[in-house]
mmCIF file with all atom_site columns, C-alpha atoms and ligand atoms in Angstrom:
data_model
loop_
_atom_site.group_PDB
_atom_site.id
_atom_site.type_symbol
_atom_site.label_atom_id
_atom_site.label_alt_id
_atom_site.label_comp_id
_atom_site.label_asym_id
_atom_site.label_entity_id
_atom_site.label_seq_id
_atom_site.pdbx_PDB_ins_code
_atom_site.Cartn_x
_atom_site.Cartn_y
_atom_site.Cartn_z
_atom_site.occupancy
_atom_site.B_iso_or_equiv
_atom_site.pdbx_formal_charge
_atom_site.auth_seq_id
_atom_site.auth_comp_id
_atom_site.auth_asym_id
_atom_site.auth_atom_id
_atom_site.pdbx_PDB_model_num
ATOM   1   C  CA  . UNK A 1 1   ? -26.157 4.059  -22.232 1.00 35.00 ? 1   UNK A CA  1
ATOM   2   C  CA  . UNK A 1 2   ? -23.607 5.925  -20.664 1.00 42.00 ? 2   UNK A CA  1
ATOM   3   C  CA  . UNK A 1 3   ? -22.945 3.883  -17.197 1.00 48.00 ? 3   UNK A CA  1
ATOM   4   C  CA  . UNK A 1 4   ? -23.068 8.441  -15.853 1.00 58.00 ? 4   UNK A CA  1
ATOM   5   C  CA  . UNK A 1 5   ? -20.589 8.179  -12.802 1.00 65.00 ? 5   UNK A CA  1
ATOM   6   C  CA  . UNK A 1 6   ? -23.271 7.204  -10.252 1.00 55.00 ? 6   UNK A CA  1
ATOM   7   C  CA  . UNK A 1 7   ? -22.012 3.312  -11.120 1.00 63.00 ? 7   UNK A CA  1
ATOM   8   C  CA  . UNK A 1 8   ? -21.406 2.673  -7.858  1.00 74.00 ? 8   UNK A CA  1
ATOM   9   C  CA  . UNK A 1 9   ? -22.981 1.341  -4.241  1.00 84.00 ? 9   UNK A CA  1
ATOM   10  C  CA  . UNK A 1 10  ? -22.957 5.221  -2.689  1.00 94.00 ? 10  UNK A CA  1
ATOM   11  C  CA  . UNK A 1 11  ? -25.414 7.698  -2.853  1.00 96.00 ? 11  UNK A CA  1
ATOM   12  C  CA  . UNK A 1 12  ? -24.237 10.786 -2.052  1.00 97.00 ? 12  UNK A CA  1
ATOM   13  C  CA  . UNK A 1 13  ? -26.368 13.384 -0.530  1.00 98.00 ? 13  UNK A CA  1
ATOM   14  C  CA  . UNK A 1 14  ? -26.958 17.152 0.460   1.00 98.00 ? 14  UNK A CA  1
ATOM   15  C  CA  . UNK A 1 15  ? -25.238 18.539 3.954   1.00 98.00 ? 15  UNK A CA  1
ATOM   16  C  CA  . UNK A 1 16  ? -28.506 20.466 4.470   1.00 98.00 ? 16  UNK A CA  1
ATOM   17  C  CA  . UNK A 1 17  ? -31.647 19.189 2.132   1.00 98.00 ? 17  UNK A CA  1
ATOM   18  C  CA  . UNK A 1 18  ? -30.515 15.777 2.187   1.00 98.00 ? 18  UNK A CA  1
ATOM   19  C  CA  . UNK A 1 19  ? -31.444 15.805 -1.478  1.00 98.00 ? 19  UNK A CA  1
ATOM   20  C  CA  . UNK A 1 20  ? -29.220 12.757 -3.904  1.00 97.00 ? 20  UNK A CA  1
ATOM   21  C  CA  . UNK A 1 21  ? -26.753 15.242 -5.868  1.00 97.00 ? 21  UNK A CA  1
ATOM   22  C  CA  . UNK A 1 22  ? -26.406 13.717 -9.096  1.00 95.00 ? 22  UNK A CA  1
ATOM   23  C  CA  . UNK A 1 23  ? -22.470 13.111 -10.329 1.00 95.00 ? 23  UNK A CA  1
ATOM   24  C  CA  . UNK A 1 24  ? -22.635 13.421 -13.727 1.00 92.00 ? 24  UNK A CA  1
ATOM   25  C  CA  . UNK A 1 25  ? -22.778 17.232 -12.527 1.00 89.00 ? 25  UNK A CA  1
ATOM   26  C  CA  . UNK A 1 26  ? -18.696 16.934 -11.957 1.00 93.00 ? 26  UNK A CA  1
ATOM   27  C  CA  . UNK A 1 27  ? -16.139 17.849 -14.726 1.00 95.00 ? 27  UNK A CA  1
ATOM   28  C  CA  . UNK A 1 28  ? -15.707 15.179 -17.716 1.00 93.00 ? 28  UNK A CA  1
ATOM   29  C  CA  . UNK A 1 29  ? -12.038 14.517 -16.765 1.00 95.00 ? 29  UNK A CA  1
ATOM   30  C  CA  . UNK A 1 30  ? -10.735 13.524 -13.770 1.00 93.00 ? 30  UNK A CA  1
ATOM   31  C  CA  . UNK A 1 31  ? -14.024 10.844 -13.208 1.00 93.00 ? 31  UNK A CA  1
ATOM   32  C  CA  . UNK A 1 32  ? -11.832 7.900  -13.805 1.00 92.00 ? 32  UNK A CA  1
ATOM   33  C  CA  . UNK A 1 33  ? -9.086  7.547  -12.172 1.00 97.00 ? 33  UNK A CA  1
ATOM   34  C  CA  . UNK A 1 34  ? -8.883  3.909  -10.028 1.00 97.00 ? 34  UNK A CA  1
ATOM   35  C  CA  . UNK A 1 35  ? -9.471  6.681  -6.681  1.00 98.00 ? 35  UNK A CA  1
ATOM   36  C  CA  . UNK A 1 36  ? -12.762 8.003  -7.865  1.00 97.00 ? 36  UNK A CA  1
ATOM   37  C  CA  . UNK A 1 37  ? -13.817 4.035  -8.972  1.00 96.00 ? 37  UNK A CA  1
ATOM   38  C  CA  . UNK A 1 38  ? -13.170 2.933  -5.457  1.00 97.00 ? 38  UNK A CA  1
ATOM   39  C  CA  . UNK A 1 39  ? -13.807 5.843  -3.616  1.00 97.00 ? 39  UNK A CA  1
ATOM   40  C  CA  . UNK A 1 40  ? -17.819 5.796  -5.757  1.00 96.00 ? 40  UNK A CA  1
ATOM   41  C  CA  . UNK A 1 41  ? -17.797 2.091  -4.671  1.00 96.00 ? 41  UNK A CA  1
ATOM   42  C  CA  . UNK A 1 42  ? -16.526 2.438  -0.660  1.00 97.00 ? 42  UNK A CA  1
ATOM   43  C  CA  . UNK A 1 43  ? -17.190 6.263  0.490   1.00 97.00 ? 43  UNK A CA  1
ATOM   44  C  CA  . UNK A 1 44  ? -13.355 6.290  1.961   1.00 98.00 ? 44  UNK A CA  1
ATOM   45  C  CA  . UNK A 1 45  ? -11.172 8.044  0.572   1.00 98.00 ? 45  UNK A CA  1
ATOM   46  C  CA  . UNK A 1 46  ? -7.990  5.704  -0.958  1.00 98.00 ? 46  UNK A CA  1
ATOM   47  C  CA  . UNK A 1 47  ? -5.743  9.283  -1.313  1.00 98.00 ? 47  UNK A CA  1
ATOM   48  C  CA  . UNK A 1 48  ? -5.898  9.778  3.290   1.00 98.00 ? 48  UNK A CA  1
ATOM   49  C  CA  . UNK A 1 49  ? -2.344  10.209 4.510   1.00 97.00 ? 49  UNK A CA  1
ATOM   50  C  CA  . UNK A 1 50  ? -0.453  8.756  0.658   1.00 98.00 ? 50  UNK A CA  1
ATOM   51  C  CA  . UNK A 1 51  ? 2.807   11.489 0.502   1.00 96.00 ? 51  UNK A CA  1
ATOM   52  C  CA  . UNK A 1 52  ? 2.942   11.295 -3.187  1.00 97.00 ? 52  UNK A CA  1
ATOM   53  C  CA  . UNK A 1 53  ? -0.889  13.180 -3.199  1.00 97.00 ? 53  UNK A CA  1
ATOM   54  C  CA  . UNK A 1 54  ? -0.932  15.971 -1.408  1.00 98.00 ? 54  UNK A CA  1
ATOM   55  C  CA  . UNK A 1 55  ? 1.129   18.438 -3.178  1.00 98.00 ? 55  UNK A CA  1
ATOM   56  C  CA  . UNK A 1 56  ? -1.476  18.477 -5.135  1.00 98.00 ? 56  UNK A CA  1
ATOM   57  C  CA  . UNK A 1 57  ? -3.747  18.833 -2.528  1.00 98.00 ? 57  UNK A CA  1
ATOM   58  C  CA  . UNK A 1 58  ? -3.310  21.474 -1.491  1.00 98.00 ? 58  UNK A CA  1
ATOM   59  C  CA  . UNK A 1 59  ? -2.146  23.018 -4.334  1.00 98.00 ? 59  UNK A CA  1
ATOM   60  C  CA  . UNK A 1 60  ? -6.439  22.175 -4.577  1.00 98.00 ? 60  UNK A CA  1
ATOM   61  C  CA  . UNK A 1 61  ? -7.097  23.709 -1.813  1.00 98.00 ? 61  UNK A CA  1
ATOM   62  C  CA  . UNK A 1 62  ? -5.270  26.986 -2.189  1.00 98.00 ? 62  UNK A CA  1
ATOM   63  C  CA  . UNK A 1 63  ? -6.333  27.288 -5.464  1.00 98.00 ? 63  UNK A CA  1
ATOM   64  C  CA  . UNK A 1 64  ? -10.677 26.916 -3.952  1.00 98.00 ? 64  UNK A CA  1
ATOM   65  C  CA  . UNK A 1 65  ? -10.868 26.864 0.183   1.00 98.00 ? 65  UNK A CA  1
ATOM   66  C  CA  . UNK A 1 66  ? -7.317  28.843 1.681   1.00 98.00 ? 66  UNK A CA  1
ATOM   67  C  CA  . UNK A 1 67  ? -9.415  32.293 0.697   1.00 98.00 ? 67  UNK A CA  1
ATOM   68  C  CA  . UNK A 1 68  ? -12.350 31.512 3.229   1.00 98.00 ? 68  UNK A CA  1
ATOM   69  C  CA  . UNK A 1 69  ? -11.087 28.568 5.434   1.00 98.00 ? 69  UNK A CA  1
ATOM   70  C  CA  . UNK A 1 70  ? -7.669  30.324 5.692   1.00 98.00 ? 70  UNK A CA  1
ATOM   71  C  CA  . UNK A 1 71  ? -4.626  28.665 4.840   1.00 98.00 ? 71  UNK A CA  1
ATOM   72  C  CA  . UNK A 1 72  ? -3.722  25.824 7.300   1.00 98.00 ? 72  UNK A CA  1
ATOM   73  C  CA  . UNK A 1 73  ? -8.160  25.558 7.302   1.00 98.00 ? 73  UNK A CA  1
ATOM   74  C  CA  . UNK A 1 74  ? -7.715  27.550 10.483  1.00 98.00 ? 74  UNK A CA  1
ATOM   75  C  CA  . UNK A 1 75  ? -10.986 29.030 9.840   1.00 98.00 ? 75  UNK A CA  1
ATOM   76  C  CA  . UNK A 1 76  ? -11.616 32.173 8.097   1.00 98.00 ? 76  UNK A CA  1
ATOM   77  C  CA  . UNK A 1 77  ? -15.470 33.327 7.044   1.00 97.00 ? 77  UNK A CA  1
ATOM   78  C  CA  . UNK A 1 78  ? -15.323 29.831 6.853   1.00 98.00 ? 78  UNK A CA  1
ATOM   79  C  CA  . UNK A 1 79  ? -15.286 27.580 9.720   1.00 98.00 ? 79  UNK A CA  1
ATOM   80  C  CA  . UNK A 1 80  ? -12.149 25.851 10.697  1.00 98.00 ? 80  UNK A CA  1
ATOM   81  C  CA  . UNK A 1 81  ? -11.619 22.258 8.426   1.00 98.00 ? 81  UNK A CA  1
ATOM   82  C  CA  . UNK A 1 82  ? -8.423  21.432 11.280  1.00 98.00 ? 82  UNK A CA  1
ATOM   83  C  CA  . UNK A 1 83  ? -9.788  20.487 14.451  1.00 98.00 ? 83  UNK A CA  1
ATOM   84  C  CA  . UNK A 1 84  ? -12.206 18.047 15.689  1.00 97.00 ? 84  UNK A CA  1
ATOM   85  C  CA  . UNK A 1 85  ? -15.479 20.808 15.699  1.00 98.00 ? 85  UNK A CA  1
ATOM   86  C  CA  . UNK A 1 86  ? -17.651 19.992 13.170  1.00 98.00 ? 86  UNK A CA  1
ATOM   87  C  CA  . UNK A 1 87  ? -20.449 21.727 12.600  1.00 98.00 ? 87  UNK A CA  1
ATOM   88  C  CA  . UNK A 1 88  ? -22.016 18.935 10.181  1.00 98.00 ? 88  UNK A CA  1
ATOM   89  C  CA  . UNK A 1 89  ? -20.510 15.614 12.463  1.00 98.00 ? 89  UNK A CA  1
ATOM   90  C  CA  . UNK A 1 90  ? -20.485 13.762 8.819   1.00 98.00 ? 90  UNK A CA  1
ATOM   91  C  CA  . UNK A 1 91  ? -17.738 15.505 7.490   1.00 98.00 ? 91  UNK A CA  1
ATOM   92  C  CA  . UNK A 1 92  ? -15.867 13.241 9.827   1.00 98.00 ? 92  UNK A CA  1
ATOM   93  C  CA  . UNK A 1 93  ? -16.857 10.648 7.253   1.00 98.00 ? 93  UNK A CA  1
ATOM   94  C  CA  . UNK A 1 94  ? -15.012 10.853 3.527   1.00 98.00 ? 94  UNK A CA  1
ATOM   95  C  CA  . UNK A 1 95  ? -18.514 10.607 2.348   1.00 98.00 ? 95  UNK A CA  1
ATOM   96  C  CA  . UNK A 1 96  ? -19.718 13.171 4.650   1.00 98.00 ? 96  UNK A CA  1
ATOM   97  C  CA  . UNK A 1 97  ? -16.768 15.365 3.374   1.00 98.00 ? 97  UNK A CA  1
ATOM   98  C  CA  . UNK A 1 98  ? -17.161 14.825 -0.159  1.00 98.00 ? 98  UNK A CA  1
ATOM   99  C  CA  . UNK A 1 99  ? -20.798 15.278 0.345   1.00 98.00 ? 99  UNK A CA  1
ATOM   100 C  CA  . UNK A 1 100 ? -20.838 19.012 1.704   1.00 98.00 ? 100 UNK A CA  1
ATOM   101 C  CA  . UNK A 1 101 ? -17.477 19.962 -1.308  1.00 98.00 ? 101 UNK A CA  1
ATOM   102 C  CA  . UNK A 1 102 ? -19.287 18.610 -3.497  1.00 98.00 ? 102 UNK A CA  1
ATOM   103 C  CA  . UNK A 1 103 ? -22.929 20.682 -2.652  1.00 98.00 ? 103 UNK A CA  1
ATOM   104 C  CA  . UNK A 1 104 ? -21.962 22.556 -0.714  1.00 98.00 ? 104 UNK A CA  1
ATOM   105 C  CA  . UNK A 1 105 ? -23.826 23.893 2.620   1.00 98.00 ? 105 UNK A CA  1
ATOM   106 C  CA  . UNK A 1 106 ? -25.522 26.963 3.942   1.00 98.00 ? 106 UNK A CA  1
ATOM   107 C  CA  . UNK A 1 107 ? -24.638 30.340 3.449   1.00 97.00 ? 107 UNK A CA  1
ATOM   108 C  CA  . UNK A 1 108 ? -21.531 30.891 1.425   1.00 97.00 ? 108 UNK A CA  1
ATOM   109 C  CA  . UNK A 1 109 ? -20.509 27.894 1.053   1.00 98.00 ? 109 UNK A CA  1
ATOM   110 C  CA  . UNK A 1 110 ? -21.679 26.736 -1.823  1.00 98.00 ? 110 UNK A CA  1
ATOM   111 C  CA  . UNK A 1 111 ? -21.772 23.889 -4.484  1.00 98.00 ? 111 UNK A CA  1
ATOM   112 C  CA  . UNK A 1 112 ? -18.289 22.811 -5.498  1.00 97.00 ? 112 UNK A CA  1
ATOM   113 C  CA  . UNK A 1 113 ? -18.708 19.437 -7.053  1.00 96.00 ? 113 UNK A CA  1
ATOM   114 C  CA  . UNK A 1 114 ? -19.376 21.072 -10.949 1.00 95.00 ? 114 UNK A CA  1
ATOM   115 C  CA  . UNK A 1 115 ? -16.252 23.095 -11.343 1.00 96.00 ? 115 UNK A CA  1
ATOM   116 C  CA  . UNK A 1 116 ? -13.844 20.739 -9.372  1.00 96.00 ? 116 UNK A CA  1
ATOM   117 C  CA  . UNK A 1 117 ? -13.012 17.264 -11.342 1.00 97.00 ? 117 UNK A CA  1
ATOM   118 C  CA  . UNK A 1 118 ? -14.270 14.342 -8.635  1.00 98.00 ? 118 UNK A CA  1
ATOM   119 C  CA  . UNK A 1 119 ? -10.818 12.829 -8.211  1.00 98.00 ? 119 UNK A CA  1
ATOM   120 C  CA  . UNK A 1 120 ? -9.260  16.742 -6.885  1.00 98.00 ? 120 UNK A CA  1
ATOM   121 C  CA  . UNK A 1 121 ? -11.789 16.416 -4.554  1.00 98.00 ? 121 UNK A CA  1
ATOM   122 C  CA  . UNK A 1 122 ? -10.060 13.373 -3.529  1.00 98.00 ? 122 UNK A CA  1
ATOM   123 C  CA  . UNK A 1 123 ? -6.694  15.396 -3.531  1.00 98.00 ? 123 UNK A CA  1
ATOM   124 C  CA  . UNK A 1 124 ? -7.894  17.839 -1.614  1.00 98.00 ? 124 UNK A CA  1
ATOM   125 C  CA  . UNK A 1 125 ? -9.568  15.849 0.754   1.00 98.00 ? 125 UNK A CA  1
ATOM   126 C  CA  . UNK A 1 126 ? -6.863  14.334 1.014   1.00 98.00 ? 126 UNK A CA  1
ATOM   127 C  CA  . UNK A 1 127 ? -4.226  17.432 1.908   1.00 98.00 ? 127 UNK A CA  1
ATOM   128 C  CA  . UNK A 1 128 ? -7.856  18.910 4.370   1.00 98.00 ? 128 UNK A CA  1
ATOM   129 C  CA  . UNK A 1 129 ? -6.946  15.415 6.367   1.00 98.00 ? 129 UNK A CA  1
ATOM   130 C  CA  . UNK A 1 130 ? -3.376  15.905 6.621   1.00 98.00 ? 130 UNK A CA  1
ATOM   131 C  CA  . UNK A 1 131 ? -3.665  19.644 8.358   1.00 98.00 ? 131 UNK A CA  1
ATOM   132 C  CA  . UNK A 1 132 ? -5.631  18.142 11.065  1.00 98.00 ? 132 UNK A CA  1
ATOM   133 C  CA  . UNK A 1 133 ? -4.136  19.540 14.492  1.00 97.00 ? 133 UNK A CA  1
ATOM   134 C  CA  . UNK A 1 134 ? -6.916  18.375 16.542  1.00 96.00 ? 134 UNK A CA  1
ATOM   135 C  CA  . UNK A 1 135 ? -7.143  14.872 18.912  1.00 97.00 ? 135 UNK A CA  1
ATOM   136 C  CA  . UNK A 1 136 ? -6.081  11.274 16.930  1.00 97.00 ? 136 UNK A CA  1
ATOM   137 C  CA  . UNK A 1 137 ? -8.659  9.519  18.444  1.00 97.00 ? 137 UNK A CA  1
ATOM   138 C  CA  . UNK A 1 138 ? -11.056 12.065 17.055  1.00 97.00 ? 138 UNK A CA  1
ATOM   139 C  CA  . UNK A 1 139 ? -10.081 11.512 13.613  1.00 98.00 ? 139 UNK A CA  1
ATOM   140 C  CA  . UNK A 1 140 ? -12.542 8.142  12.157  1.00 97.00 ? 140 UNK A CA  1
ATOM   141 C  CA  . UNK A 1 141 ? -11.325 9.141  8.638   1.00 98.00 ? 141 UNK A CA  1
ATOM   142 C  CA  . UNK A 1 142 ? -8.611  7.383  8.962   1.00 98.00 ? 142 UNK A CA  1
ATOM   143 C  CA  . UNK A 1 143 ? -7.722  3.463  9.987   1.00 97.00 ? 143 UNK A CA  1
ATOM   144 C  CA  . UNK A 1 144 ? -5.987  2.362  13.034  1.00 97.00 ? 144 UNK A CA  1
ATOM   145 C  CA  . UNK A 1 145 ? -3.133  1.834  10.960  1.00 97.00 ? 145 UNK A CA  1
ATOM   146 C  CA  . UNK A 1 146 ? -2.693  5.770  9.943   1.00 97.00 ? 146 UNK A CA  1
ATOM   147 C  CA  . UNK A 1 147 ? -3.614  6.432  13.424  1.00 97.00 ? 147 UNK A CA  1
ATOM   148 C  CA  . UNK A 1 148 ? -0.308  4.984  14.847  1.00 97.00 ? 148 UNK A CA  1
ATOM   149 C  CA  . UNK A 1 149 ? 1.643   7.062  11.729  1.00 95.00 ? 149 UNK A CA  1
ATOM   150 C  CA  . UNK A 1 150 ? -0.244  10.525 12.043  1.00 97.00 ? 150 UNK A CA  1
ATOM   151 C  CA  . UNK A 1 151 ? 1.392   13.446 13.831  1.00 94.00 ? 151 UNK A CA  1
ATOM   152 C  CA  . UNK A 1 152 ? -1.231  16.245 14.469  1.00 94.00 ? 152 UNK A CA  1
ATOM   153 C  CA  . UNK A 1 153 ? 0.193   19.478 11.740  1.00 96.00 ? 153 UNK A CA  1
ATOM   154 C  CA  . UNK A 1 154 ? 3.020   21.647 11.838  1.00 91.00 ? 154 UNK A CA  1
ATOM   155 C  CA  . UNK A 1 155 ? 3.227   24.893 9.542   1.00 84.00 ? 155 UNK A CA  1
ATOM   156 C  CA  . UNK A 1 156 ? 6.858   24.129 7.472   1.00 76.00 ? 156 UNK A CA  1
ATOM   157 C  CA  . UNK A 1 157 ? 9.799   25.598 9.994   1.00 61.00 ? 157 UNK A CA  1
ATOM   158 C  CA  . UNK A 1 158 ? 11.844  25.205 7.477   1.00 57.00 ? 158 UNK A CA  1
ATOM   159 C  CA  . UNK A 1 159 ? 10.084  27.197 4.708   1.00 55.00 ? 159 UNK A CA  1
ATOM   160 C  CA  . UNK A 1 160 ? 9.271   30.227 7.036   1.00 53.00 ? 160 UNK A CA  1
ATOM   161 C  CA  . UNK A 1 161 ? 12.922  30.364 7.618   1.00 53.00 ? 161 UNK A CA  1
ATOM   162 C  CA  . UNK A 1 162 ? 14.014  30.064 4.550   1.00 49.00 ? 162 UNK A CA  1
ATOM   163 C  CA  . UNK A 1 163 ? 11.812  33.091 2.729   1.00 49.00 ? 163 UNK A CA  1
ATOM   164 C  CA  . UNK A 1 164 ? 13.331  35.153 5.930   1.00 48.00 ? 164 UNK A CA  1
ATOM   165 C  CA  . UNK A 1 165 ? 16.480  33.621 4.877   1.00 48.00 ? 165 UNK A CA  1
ATOM   166 C  CA  . UNK A 1 166 ? 16.011  35.939 1.661   1.00 46.00 ? 166 UNK A CA  1
ATOM   167 C  CA  . UNK A 1 167 ? 14.518  38.808 3.029   1.00 50.00 ? 167 UNK A CA  1
ATOM   168 C  CA  . UNK A 1 168 ? 17.544  39.477 4.221   1.00 51.00 ? 168 UNK A CA  1
ATOM   169 C  CA  . UNK A 1 169 ? 19.445  38.852 2.258   1.00 51.00 ? 169 UNK A CA  1
ATOM   170 C  CA  . UNK A 1 170 ? 17.589  41.077 -0.074  1.00 50.00 ? 170 UNK A CA  1
ATOM   171 C  CA  . UNK A 1 171 ? 17.923  44.395 2.308   1.00 50.00 ? 171 UNK A CA  1
ATOM   172 C  CA  . UNK A 1 172 ? 21.344  43.414 2.853   1.00 45.00 ? 172 UNK A CA  1
HETATM 173 C  C1  . HEM B 2 .   ? -18.310 25.386 5.859   1.00 57.03 ? 1   HEM B C1  1
HETATM 174 C  C2  . HEM B 2 .   ? -14.879 23.270 2.894   1.00 57.03 ? 1   HEM B C2  1
HETATM 175 C  C3  . HEM B 2 .   ? -14.967 26.334 0.092   1.00 57.03 ? 1   HEM B C3  1
HETATM 176 C  C4  . HEM B 2 .   ? -17.557 29.297 2.869   1.00 57.03 ? 1   HEM B C4  1
HETATM 177 C  C5  . HEM B 2 .   ? -17.677 24.348 5.115   1.00 57.03 ? 1   HEM B C5  1
HETATM 178 C  C6  . HEM B 2 .   ? -17.293 22.911 5.826   1.00 57.03 ? 1   HEM B C6  1
HETATM 179 C  C7  . HEM B 2 .   ? -16.130 21.846 5.178   1.00 57.03 ? 1   HEM B C7  1
HETATM 180 C  C8  . HEM B 2 .   ? -15.864 23.269 3.582   1.00 57.03 ? 1   HEM B C8  1
HETATM 181 C  C9  . HEM B 2 .   ? -16.074 20.667 4.993   1.00 57.03 ? 1   HEM B C9  1
HETATM 182 C  C10 . HEM B 2 .   ? -18.491 22.277 6.554   1.00 57.03 ? 1   HEM B C10 1
HETATM 183 C  C11 . HEM B 2 .   ? -17.304 21.978 8.129   1.00 57.03 ? 1   HEM B C11 1
HETATM 184 C  C12 . HEM B 2 .   ? -18.104 21.672 9.277   1.00 57.03 ? 1   HEM B C12 1
HETATM 185 O  O1  . HEM B 2 .   ? -19.080 20.864 9.642   1.00 57.03 ? 1   HEM B O1  1
HETATM 186 O  O2  . HEM B 2 .   ? -17.497 22.422 10.622  1.00 57.03 ? 1   HEM B O2  1
HETATM 187 C  C13 . HEM B 2 .   ? -14.323 23.621 1.806   1.00 57.03 ? 1   HEM B C13 1
HETATM 188 C  C14 . HEM B 2 .   ? -13.708 22.963 0.943   1.00 57.03 ? 1   HEM B C14 1
HETATM 189 C  C15 . HEM B 2 .   ? -13.852 23.433 0.112   1.00 57.03 ? 1   HEM B C15 1
HETATM 190 C  C16 . HEM B 2 .   ? -15.022 25.156 0.451   1.00 57.03 ? 1   HEM B C16 1
HETATM 191 C  C17 . HEM B 2 .   ? -13.296 22.100 1.018   1.00 57.03 ? 1   HEM B C17 1
HETATM 192 C  C18 . HEM B 2 .   ? -13.048 24.615 -1.429  1.00 57.03 ? 1   HEM B C18 1
HETATM 193 C  C19 . HEM B 2 .   ? -14.116 23.602 -2.390  1.00 57.03 ? 1   HEM B C19 1
HETATM 194 C  C20 . HEM B 2 .   ? -15.300 27.914 0.840   1.00 57.03 ? 1   HEM B C20 1
HETATM 195 C  C21 . HEM B 2 .   ? -15.512 28.526 0.510   1.00 57.03 ? 1   HEM B C21 1
HETATM 196 C  C22 . HEM B 2 .   ? -16.123 29.501 1.384   1.00 57.03 ? 1   HEM B C22 1
HETATM 197 C  C23 . HEM B 2 .   ? -16.542 28.610 1.611   1.00 57.03 ? 1   HEM B C23 1
HETATM 198 C  C24 . HEM B 2 .   ? -14.629 29.530 -1.570  1.00 57.03 ? 1   HEM B C24 1
HETATM 199 C  C25 . HEM B 2 .   ? -16.630 31.363 0.560   1.00 57.03 ? 1   HEM B C25 1
HETATM 200 C  C26 . HEM B 2 .   ? -17.205 32.356 -0.331  1.00 57.03 ? 1   HEM B C26 1
HETATM 201 C  C27 . HEM B 2 .   ? -18.033 28.269 3.967   1.00 57.03 ? 1   HEM B C27 1
HETATM 202 C  C28 . HEM B 2 .   ? -19.000 29.031 5.306   1.00 57.03 ? 1   HEM B C28 1
HETATM 203 C  C29 . HEM B 2 .   ? -19.238 27.058 5.703   1.00 57.03 ? 1   HEM B C29 1
HETATM 204 C  C30 . HEM B 2 .   ? -18.509 26.492 5.420   1.00 57.03 ? 1   HEM B C30 1
HETATM 205 C  C31 . HEM B 2 .   ? -18.841 30.114 5.702   1.00 57.03 ? 1   HEM B C31 1
HETATM 206 C  C32 . HEM B 2 .   ? -20.413 27.535 7.129   1.00 57.03 ? 1   HEM B C32 1
HETATM 207 C  C33 . HEM B 2 .   ? -21.194 27.188 6.422   1.00 57.03 ? 1   HEM B C33 1
HETATM 208 C  C34 . HEM B 2 .   ? -22.637 26.374 6.787   1.00 57.03 ? 1   HEM B C34 1
HETATM 209 O  O3  . HEM B 2 .   ? -21.530 26.167 8.463   1.00 57.03 ? 1   HEM B O3  1
HETATM 210 O  O4  . HEM B 2 .   ? -23.288 26.140 6.738   1.00 57.03 ? 1   HEM B O4  1
HETATM 211 N  N1  . HEM B 2 .   ? -16.300 24.478 3.965   1.00 57.03 ? 1   HEM B N1  1
HETATM 212 N  N2  . HEM B 2 .   ? -14.859 24.992 1.861   1.00 57.03 ? 1   HEM B N2  1
HETATM 213 N  N3  . HEM B 2 .   ? -16.669 27.752 1.876   1.00 57.03 ? 1   HEM B N3  1
HETATM 214 N  N4  . HEM B 2 .   ? -17.536 27.517 4.392   1.00 57.03 ? 1   HEM B N4  1
HETATM 215 FE FE1 . HEM B 2 .   ? -16.644 25.940 2.930   1.00 57.03 ? 1   HEM B FE1 1
HETATM 216 CA CA1 . CA  B 3 .   ? -13.790 22.890 12.970  1.00 57.03 ? 2   CA  B CA1 1
#
């Protein structure tokens, strides 16, 4: 018999029902990365504030989440994920955030665990944390060291300038 995915130390539970989540429902790809292995043992996302991970996380977030939560997680039909207010306070932990993404919450917030790779979920979580605009002191997901280096997210000004510059070129 195989070890399955849920061979880590941490038990993951549905955010609303408390039922144990079965990680074997996840996609077969992206299960056995070093980051996933670590996360299943510790409940801590090793990708948080790792620069090389952010673009991949952004891409996954834009595909699956931004339609409801906004381009910068500022909130739309779903609540903002970039501030220090959480409907479910456990989302301040990596374990809690993962559980909410994997198993869903209420209403439009359905489960995403069966169509995303586990590694992709960790990347996406790192991007969501990077989008944070609130008080760093309340960012429980950051280590003390990470708190010292964290600067609240600001949309990329140069990207906006670039796009308006190219529009000017078009109309010129
Ligand atoms: C709630 C993340 C996709 C609609 C939440 C919460 C998180 C989250 C963390 C709880 C926020 C809190 O505690 O304050 C994500 C991520 C997504 C995703 C990472 C992509 C994988 C979506 C989509 C929709 C949606 C596609 C719309 C179809 C909602 C709604 C809530 C919510 C309405 C409030 C649910 C409740 O309070 O129980 N989402 N979400 N989300 N999300 Fe999403
Ligand atoms: Ca919020």
